[in-house]
Amino acid sequence: YRAATDIQGLAAAVAADMLRLSGFDRAVVLRLGPPRGQTAPIVVAAAGTGPLPAPGAPFMGAVIGAEARAALELNRVRLIADAPAAPVGIEPPLNPLTGLSPDTGRTGLRAPLEKVTRALETEGARALMTISLMTAGRLWGVIWCDGTRPLRPAPALRAICEAVGENAAAQIAALEEREQAARRMGATRTLARLAAALRDGDDIAGILADHAADLGELFSPDGWQVTVDGVLRSGGIPLSRGLGDVYKRQVLEEVPPAPRLQAQPPAPPPALPPAVIPAVVQADGIVHVTAPGVGAVLRIDVPLGGHLLIARGAARPWSPADLETAVDLHRILADRHAELYRARTERQLHRLA
């Protein structure tokens, strides 16, 4: 796995190895999103017989909630040998010493939940084994192996599959760290280019508009708008009505002071569905707003001058790397605007003198 240059290639190799090792008919590597409510697993790679899910597509319409995520983190290998079979009860059903039901939280061989049984029936499968992929103490994803016949891999084979998952997870962490380092280096070069351009002119809004490609490299926005000293520039796709309402109500208006990096729940805008409550977070000269299912807006302040707004659609929230880049850009814009403000003030004082 160390020869893999990206996560897609690594996942393809892992899926092929799990298919050969496990004896199941299909192996799929799934990636989970951040642990916020219900998460739809996304297919990274698949191997096996019959129709296979396409990479990048949601898997079987499934969602992973907090309870399922906790179970997958606790039990790294879970096996359902024959989903339609009647479950076998535990004897005795109560612990004779405590009088309580035994804790089955760490049980690896178990009866399936009803929704899992329905999902397997939809796929024409009877047996299932999952191997959790843990990186940096969090559940990154799952290796899903299913088959059309009952299958009960021996404990030694399950241990080998678990070891494959651990090796794959370690390599995923290394690849992600490498990708993050490359992104940081790219962002540093782009920010340096923007800073040099800003030093050569005094129209901050115009310079940012001329360097829209650099904003694209930094944030990959769907739309952006900059207002500095009364000069307005914009680009990209106009915002949807719902995201526009979030943008006007929660970003363009004054946001009440909040503790650093603490979410402040505002009242939902009238134009949004009742269930959509934007989360507003302030930190180091930036404000970012996320409205579930609607989109995300990032405001980068230019003190005493205006702001730069960056907007994305619902499927692309802000990552920690995006927010770090936004803070760096805020400092560059703040320093340059302060220089221009001092220069204008000095010229006015000279004229008055």
Tab-separated table of C-alpha atoms in Angstrom:
chain	number	residue	atom	x	y	z
A	1	TYR	CA	0.000	0.000	0.000
A	2	ARG	CA	2.954	2.360	0.439
A	3	ALA	CA	3.302	2.554	-3.344
A	4	ALA	CA	-0.153	4.180	-3.660
A	5	THR	CA	0.044	7.834	-4.666
A	6	ASP	CA	-3.547	8.778	-3.874
A	7	ILE	CA	-6.486	7.556	-1.807
A	8	GLN	CA	-8.418	6.385	-4.873
A	9	GLY	CA	-5.601	4.042	-5.939
A	10	LEU	CA	-5.084	2.830	-2.371
A	11	ALA	CA	-8.807	2.102	-1.952
A	12	ALA	CA	-8.871	0.123	-5.205
A	13	ALA	CA	-5.966	-2.027	-3.990
A	14	VAL	CA	-7.617	-2.555	-0.593
A	15	ALA	CA	-10.941	-3.559	-2.172
A	16	ALA	CA	-9.196	-6.085	-4.449
A	17	ASP	CA	-7.224	-7.574	-1.539
A	18	MET	CA	-10.302	-7.848	0.686
A	19	LEU	CA	-12.175	-9.585	-2.123
A	20	ARG	CA	-9.436	-12.215	-2.429
A	21	LEU	CA	-8.974	-12.688	1.312
A	22	SER	CA	-12.505	-12.657	2.678
A	23	GLY	CA	-14.351	-14.969	0.284
A	24	PHE	CA	-17.207	-12.467	-0.111
A	25	ASP	CA	-18.625	-11.576	-3.537
A	26	ARG	CA	-18.073	-7.836	-3.272
A	27	ALA	CA	-15.793	-5.445	-1.376
A	28	VAL	CA	-16.455	-1.701	-1.265
A	29	VAL	CA	-14.352	0.985	0.422
A	30	LEU	CA	-16.619	3.717	1.799
A	31	ARG	CA	-15.695	7.155	3.093
A	32	LEU	CA	-17.715	8.899	5.781
A	33	GLY	CA	-18.062	12.624	6.209
A	34	PRO	CA	-17.607	14.652	9.415
A	35	PRO	CA	-19.575	13.364	12.425
A	36	ARG	CA	-22.443	15.839	12.115
A	37	GLY	CA	-25.835	14.159	12.311
A	38	GLN	CA	-26.638	11.686	9.548
A	39	THR	CA	-23.761	10.965	7.162
A	40	ALA	CA	-24.154	9.328	3.748
A	41	PRO	CA	-21.215	7.003	3.015
A	42	ILE	CA	-19.528	7.717	-0.322
A	43	VAL	CA	-18.012	4.990	-2.484
A	44	VAL	CA	-14.252	5.347	-2.969
A	45	ALA	CA	-13.569	2.055	-4.787
A	46	ALA	CA	-15.253	-1.301	-5.323
A	47	ALA	CA	-14.279	-4.780	-6.517
A	48	GLY	CA	-16.190	-7.991	-7.101
A	49	THR	CA	-18.790	-9.652	-9.282
A	50	GLY	CA	-22.064	-8.245	-10.548
A	51	PRO	CA	-22.966	-4.531	-10.701
A	52	LEU	CA	-20.595	-2.381	-8.655
A	53	PRO	CA	-21.332	1.096	-7.252
A	54	ALA	CA	-19.602	3.965	-9.011
A	55	PRO	CA	-16.829	5.846	-7.174
A	56	GLY	CA	-18.098	9.127	-5.736
A	57	ALA	CA	-21.724	7.956	-5.488
A	58	PRO	CA	-23.688	7.539	-2.235
A	59	PHE	CA	-23.808	3.887	-1.184
A	60	MET	CA	-27.206	2.157	-1.269
A	61	GLY	CA	-28.945	5.294	0.017
A	62	ALA	CA	-27.574	4.466	3.471
A	63	VAL	CA	-26.938	6.954	6.272
A	64	ILE	CA	-24.641	6.572	9.266
A	65	GLY	CA	-25.941	8.189	12.447
A	66	ALA	CA	-24.168	8.839	15.732
A	67	GLU	CA	-25.175	5.454	17.198
A	68	ALA	CA	-23.952	3.480	14.184
A	69	ARG	CA	-20.722	5.502	14.081
A	70	ALA	CA	-20.067	4.764	17.751
A	71	ALA	CA	-20.673	1.028	17.163
A	72	LEU	CA	-18.270	0.980	14.206
A	73	GLU	CA	-15.612	2.773	16.237
A	74	LEU	CA	-16.020	0.303	19.097
A	75	ASN	CA	-16.102	-2.874	16.969
A	76	ARG	CA	-13.486	-2.687	14.238
A	77	VAL	CA	-14.741	-5.941	12.635
A	78	ARG	CA	-18.457	-6.789	12.532
A	79	LEU	CA	-19.878	-9.918	10.922
A	80	ILE	CA	-23.409	-10.921	9.925
A	81	ALA	CA	-23.040	-14.522	8.788
A	82	ASP	CA	-26.601	-15.016	7.499
A	83	ALA	CA	-28.995	-12.084	7.648
A	84	PRO	CA	-32.262	-14.048	7.102
A	85	ALA	CA	-31.405	-16.632	9.783
A	86	ALA	CA	-33.265	-16.428	13.079
A	87	PRO	CA	-31.069	-14.912	15.795
A	88	VAL	CA	-29.836	-17.212	18.547
A	89	GLY	CA	-30.565	-15.966	22.039
A	90	ILE	CA	-28.049	-15.682	24.864
A	91	GLU	CA	-28.343	-18.261	27.648
A	92	PRO	CA	-28.936	-17.340	30.357
A	93	PRO	CA	-30.547	-14.076	29.206
A	94	LEU	CA	-29.589	-12.349	32.469
A	95	ASN	CA	-26.294	-12.307	34.292
A	96	PRO	CA	-26.897	-14.481	37.386
A	97	LEU	CA	-24.552	-12.292	39.449
A	98	THR	CA	-26.008	-8.894	38.559
A	99	GLY	CA	-29.471	-9.739	37.251
A	100	LEU	CA	-28.814	-7.526	34.232
A	101	SER	CA	-28.685	-8.278	30.512
A	102	PRO	CA	-25.124	-8.888	29.316
A	103	ASP	CA	-23.342	-6.075	27.512
A	104	THR	CA	-23.128	-7.054	23.832
A	105	GLY	CA	-21.514	-3.807	22.705
A	106	ARG	CA	-18.283	-5.559	21.727
A	107	THR	CA	-19.913	-8.567	20.089
A	108	GLY	CA	-18.408	-9.148	16.656
A	109	LEU	CA	-20.785	-11.883	15.429
A	110	ARG	CA	-24.291	-10.467	15.741
A	111	ALA	CA	-27.829	-10.397	14.405
A	112	PRO	CA	-28.436	-7.518	11.967
A	113	LEU	CA	-30.620	-4.510	12.587
A	114	GLU	CA	-33.829	-4.434	10.575
A	115	LYS	CA	-32.618	-1.630	8.305
A	116	VAL	CA	-29.408	-3.559	7.574
A	117	THR	CA	-31.437	-6.649	6.689
A	118	ARG	CA	-33.570	-4.594	4.292
A	119	ALA	CA	-30.461	-3.088	2.685
A	120	LEU	CA	-28.932	-6.543	2.182
A	121	GLU	CA	-32.192	-7.872	0.723
A	122	THR	CA	-32.255	-4.958	-1.733
A	123	GLU	CA	-28.739	-5.902	-2.857
A	124	GLY	CA	-29.545	-9.628	-2.960
A	125	ALA	CA	-26.955	-10.305	-0.225
A	126	ARG	CA	-27.133	-12.564	2.839
A	127	ALA	CA	-23.761	-12.145	4.568
A	128	LEU	CA	-21.903	-8.979	5.540
A	129	MET	CA	-18.588	-8.104	7.142
A	130	THR	CA	-17.452	-4.535	7.875
A	131	ILE	CA	-13.938	-3.400	8.798
A	132	SER	CA	-13.652	0.070	10.299
A	133	LEU	CA	-10.956	2.441	9.007
A	134	MET	CA	-9.738	4.632	11.876
A	135	THR	CA	-7.380	7.576	11.308
A	136	ALA	CA	-6.220	9.923	14.071
A	137	GLY	CA	-8.784	8.459	16.444
A	138	ARG	CA	-11.759	9.092	14.145
A	139	LEU	CA	-13.815	6.876	11.887
A	140	TRP	CA	-12.636	7.732	8.370
A	141	GLY	CA	-14.603	5.051	6.574
A	142	VAL	CA	-15.571	1.396	6.316
A	143	ILE	CA	-14.649	-1.603	4.172
A	144	TRP	CA	-17.970	-3.263	3.324
A	145	CYS	CA	-17.849	-6.911	2.186
A	146	ASP	CA	-21.083	-8.714	1.298
A	147	GLY	CA	-22.057	-11.953	-0.390
A	148	THR	CA	-25.080	-13.790	-1.753
A	149	ARG	CA	-24.554	-16.885	0.398
A	150	PRO	CA	-24.114	-17.404	4.145
A	151	LEU	CA	-20.469	-17.002	5.110
A	152	ARG	CA	-18.703	-17.260	8.450
A	153	PRO	CA	-14.977	-16.477	8.084
A	154	ALA	CA	-12.785	-18.103	10.719
A	155	PRO	CA	-11.544	-15.872	13.576
A	156	ALA	CA	-7.997	-16.033	12.187
A	157	LEU	CA	-9.199	-14.757	8.802
A	158	ARG	CA	-11.196	-11.981	10.453
A	159	ALA	CA	-8.041	-10.963	12.324
A	160	ILE	CA	-6.121	-10.817	9.029
A	161	CYS	CA	-8.863	-8.639	7.495
A	162	GLU	CA	-8.702	-6.349	10.523
A	163	ALA	CA	-4.927	-6.034	10.065
A	164	VAL	CA	-5.440	-5.137	6.398
A	165	GLY	CA	-7.870	-2.418	7.502
A	166	GLU	CA	-5.383	-1.061	10.053
A	167	ASN	CA	-2.602	-0.936	7.443
A	168	ALA	CA	-4.913	0.757	4.960
A	169	ALA	CA	-6.016	3.315	7.556
A	170	ALA	CA	-2.399	4.147	8.417
A	171	GLN	CA	-1.617	4.725	4.742
A	172	ILE	CA	-4.771	6.840	4.306
A	173	ALA	CA	-3.599	9.046	7.175
A	174	ALA	CA	-0.163	9.413	5.564
A	175	LEU	CA	-1.662	10.296	2.170
A	176	GLU	CA	-4.047	12.851	3.713
A	177	GLU	CA	-1.174	14.450	5.612
A	178	ARG	CA	0.832	14.634	2.382
A	179	GLU	CA	-2.122	16.175	0.536
A	180	GLN	CA	-2.664	18.710	3.312
A	181	ALA	CA	1.016	19.689	3.239
A	182	ALA	CA	0.826	20.161	-0.541
A	183	ARG	CA	-2.323	22.283	-0.182
A	184	ARG	CA	-0.676	24.404	2.500
A	185	MET	CA	2.354	24.982	0.275
A	186	GLY	CA	0.104	25.882	-2.667
A	187	ALA	CA	-1.957	28.240	-0.511
A	188	THR	CA	1.211	29.894	0.808
A	189	ARG	CA	2.453	30.554	-2.746
A	190	THR	CA	-0.938	31.898	-3.837
A	191	LEU	CA	-1.207	34.176	-0.788
A	192	ALA	CA	2.304	35.494	-1.450
A	193	ARG	CA	1.283	36.264	-5.052
A	194	LEU	CA	-1.819	38.107	-3.863
A	195	ALA	CA	0.177	40.042	-1.253
A	196	ALA	CA	2.683	41.158	-3.902
A	197	ALA	CA	-0.142	42.325	-6.198
A	198	LEU	CA	-1.801	44.242	-3.355
A	199	ARG	CA	1.473	46.015	-2.545
A	200	ASP	CA	1.657	47.290	-6.131
A	201	GLY	CA	-1.762	49.001	-6.140
A	202	ASP	CA	-4.270	50.850	-4.009
A	203	ASP	CA	-7.560	49.431	-5.366
A	204	ILE	CA	-7.971	46.349	-3.179
A	205	ALA	CA	-11.326	45.323	-4.665
A	206	GLY	CA	-10.059	45.710	-8.218
A	207	ILE	CA	-6.875	43.742	-7.503
A	208	LEU	CA	-8.848	40.871	-5.956
A	209	ALA	CA	-11.165	40.861	-8.972
A	210	ASP	CA	-8.160	40.760	-11.317
A	211	HIS	CA	-6.830	37.803	-9.309
A	212	ALA	CA	-10.087	35.856	-9.196
A	213	ALA	CA	-8.151	32.794	-10.372
A	214	ASP	CA	-6.084	32.992	-7.179
A	215	LEU	CA	-9.278	33.141	-5.100
A	216	GLY	CA	-10.400	30.051	-7.009
A	217	GLU	CA	-7.192	28.214	-6.113
A	218	LEU	CA	-7.563	29.131	-2.453
A	219	PHE	CA	-11.270	28.462	-1.885
A	220	SER	CA	-12.835	26.891	-5.021
A	221	PRO	CA	-15.884	29.156	-4.604
A	222	ASP	CA	-19.174	28.999	-6.475
A	223	GLY	CA	-19.480	32.773	-6.128
A	224	TRP	CA	-17.626	35.684	-4.523
A	225	GLN	CA	-18.140	39.379	-3.817
A	226	VAL	CA	-15.721	41.990	-2.482
A	227	THR	CA	-16.555	45.467	-1.172
A	228	VAL	CA	-13.695	47.732	-0.065
A	229	ASP	CA	-13.893	51.525	0.375
A	230	GLY	CA	-17.146	51.680	-1.584
A	231	VAL	CA	-15.815	49.695	-4.582
A	232	LEU	CA	-17.816	46.537	-5.370
A	233	ARG	CA	-16.646	43.602	-7.494
A	234	SER	CA	-18.122	40.122	-7.840
A	235	GLY	CA	-17.815	36.932	-9.835
A	236	GLY	CA	-18.946	33.340	-10.118
A	237	ILE	CA	-22.445	31.893	-10.109
A	238	PRO	CA	-25.160	34.001	-8.438
A	239	LEU	CA	-26.310	32.564	-5.133
A	240	SER	CA	-29.498	30.580	-4.799
A	241	ARG	CA	-32.344	32.348	-3.037
A	242	GLY	CA	-31.963	30.313	0.138
A	243	LEU	CA	-28.213	30.885	0.378
A	244	GLY	CA	-28.694	34.518	-0.549
A	245	ASP	CA	-31.059	34.941	2.394
A	246	VAL	CA	-28.516	33.371	4.741
A	247	TYR	CA	-25.841	35.621	3.274
A	248	LYS	CA	-27.872	38.815	3.755
A	249	ARG	CA	-29.355	37.983	7.110
A	250	GLN	CA	-26.362	36.396	8.830
A	251	VAL	CA	-23.283	37.767	7.072
A	252	LEU	CA	-23.951	41.193	5.616
A	253	GLU	CA	-25.740	42.361	8.745
A	254	GLU	CA	-23.788	42.843	11.938
A	255	VAL	CA	-23.204	39.559	13.731
A	256	PRO	CA	-23.281	39.938	17.549
A	257	PRO	CA	-19.913	39.359	19.252
A	258	ALA	CA	-19.261	35.726	20.054
A	259	PRO	CA	-16.505	33.903	21.947
A	260	ARG	CA	-13.699	32.789	19.698
A	261	LEU	CA	-14.546	29.653	17.720
A	262	GLN	CA	-17.874	29.235	19.532
A	263	ALA	CA	-20.993	28.620	17.441
A	264	GLN	CA	-23.789	31.121	18.039
A	265	PRO	CA	-27.235	29.842	16.986
A	266	PRO	CA	-29.163	32.672	15.288
A	267	ALA	CA	-32.869	32.673	14.487
A	268	PRO	CA	-33.589	30.975	11.151
A	269	PRO	CA	-34.220	33.373	8.240
A	270	PRO	CA	-37.891	33.431	7.185
A	271	ALA	CA	-37.144	32.375	3.603
A	272	LEU	CA	-35.432	29.145	4.711
A	273	PRO	CA	-37.206	25.909	5.635
A	274	PRO	CA	-37.994	25.788	9.385
A	275	ALA	CA	-35.473	22.971	9.972
A	276	VAL	CA	-32.549	24.976	8.529
A	277	ILE	CA	-30.782	26.931	11.277
A	278	PRO	CA	-27.534	28.526	10.107
A	279	ALA	CA	-24.509	28.119	12.377
A	280	VAL	CA	-22.472	31.330	12.721
A	281	VAL	CA	-18.856	31.106	13.891
A	282	GLN	CA	-16.440	34.016	14.355
A	283	ALA	CA	-12.655	33.791	14.617
A	284	ASP	CA	-9.675	36.044	13.839
A	285	GLY	CA	-11.290	38.449	11.380
A	286	ILE	CA	-13.501	35.941	9.607
A	287	VAL	CA	-17.116	34.853	9.977
A	288	HIS	CA	-18.308	31.620	8.406
A	289	VAL	CA	-21.924	30.589	8.130
A	290	THR	CA	-23.191	27.108	7.286
A	291	ALA	CA	-26.850	26.420	6.506
A	292	PRO	CA	-27.432	22.643	6.251
A	293	GLY	CA	-28.725	21.679	2.819
A	294	VAL	CA	-28.438	25.272	1.556
A	295	GLY	CA	-24.798	26.275	1.464
A	296	ALA	CA	-21.942	28.016	3.224
A	297	VAL	CA	-20.714	31.621	3.202
A	298	LEU	CA	-17.359	32.881	4.412
A	299	ARG	CA	-16.805	36.579	5.200
A	300	ILE	CA	-13.230	37.851	5.394
A	301	ASP	CA	-13.176	41.288	7.006
A	302	VAL	CA	-11.129	44.241	5.849
A	303	PRO	CA	-11.081	46.482	8.973
A	304	LEU	CA	-12.537	49.955	8.359
A	305	GLY	CA	-12.880	49.123	4.682
A	306	GLY	CA	-15.306	46.310	3.851
A	307	HIS	CA	-15.219	42.570	3.362
A	308	LEU	CA	-14.698	39.698	0.939
A	309	LEU	CA	-17.520	37.148	0.690
A	310	ILE	CA	-16.918	33.602	-0.545
A	311	ALA	CA	-19.903	31.289	-1.188
A	312	ARG	CA	-20.208	27.558	-1.782
A	313	GLY	CA	-23.069	25.185	-2.437
A	314	ALA	CA	-24.596	22.784	0.069
A	315	ALA	CA	-22.262	19.848	-0.604
A	316	ARG	CA	-19.002	21.718	0.152
A	317	PRO	CA	-18.689	23.079	3.689
A	318	TRP	CA	-15.563	24.866	4.905
A	319	SER	CA	-12.631	22.710	5.985
A	320	PRO	CA	-10.147	23.685	8.724
A	321	ALA	CA	-7.562	24.338	5.977
A	322	ASP	CA	-9.987	26.745	4.239
A	323	LEU	CA	-10.488	28.658	7.482
A	324	GLU	CA	-6.730	28.862	8.152
A	325	THR	CA	-6.246	30.276	4.645
A	326	ALA	CA	-9.071	32.768	5.225
A	327	VAL	CA	-7.423	34.019	8.429
A	328	ASP	CA	-4.094	34.475	6.579
A	329	LEU	CA	-5.847	36.387	3.778
A	330	HIS	CA	-7.626	38.568	6.343
A	331	ARG	CA	-4.269	39.568	7.829
A	332	ILE	CA	-2.841	40.404	4.399
A	333	LEU	CA	-5.885	42.518	3.505
A	334	ALA	CA	-5.943	44.199	6.925
A	335	ASP	CA	-2.241	45.116	6.775
A	336	ARG	CA	-2.470	46.495	3.227
A	337	HIS	CA	-5.642	48.479	3.954
A	338	ALA	CA	-4.029	49.929	7.099
A	339	GLU	CA	-1.025	51.052	5.009
A	340	LEU	CA	-3.293	52.717	2.446
A	341	TYR	CA	-5.358	54.333	5.214
A	342	ARG	CA	-2.224	55.779	6.845
A	343	ALA	CA	-0.959	57.053	3.496
A	344	ARG	CA	-4.292	58.769	2.731
A	345	THR	CA	-4.391	60.286	6.224
A	346	GLU	CA	-0.852	61.630	5.878
A	347	ARG	CA	-1.685	63.198	2.497
A	348	GLN	CA	-4.739	64.890	3.960
A	349	LEU	CA	-2.717	66.210	6.897
A	350	HIS	CA	-0.088	67.601	4.510
A	351	ARG	CA	-2.778	69.393	2.521
A	352	LEU	CA	-4.265	70.843	5.688
A	353	ALA	CA	-0.814	71.994	6.830
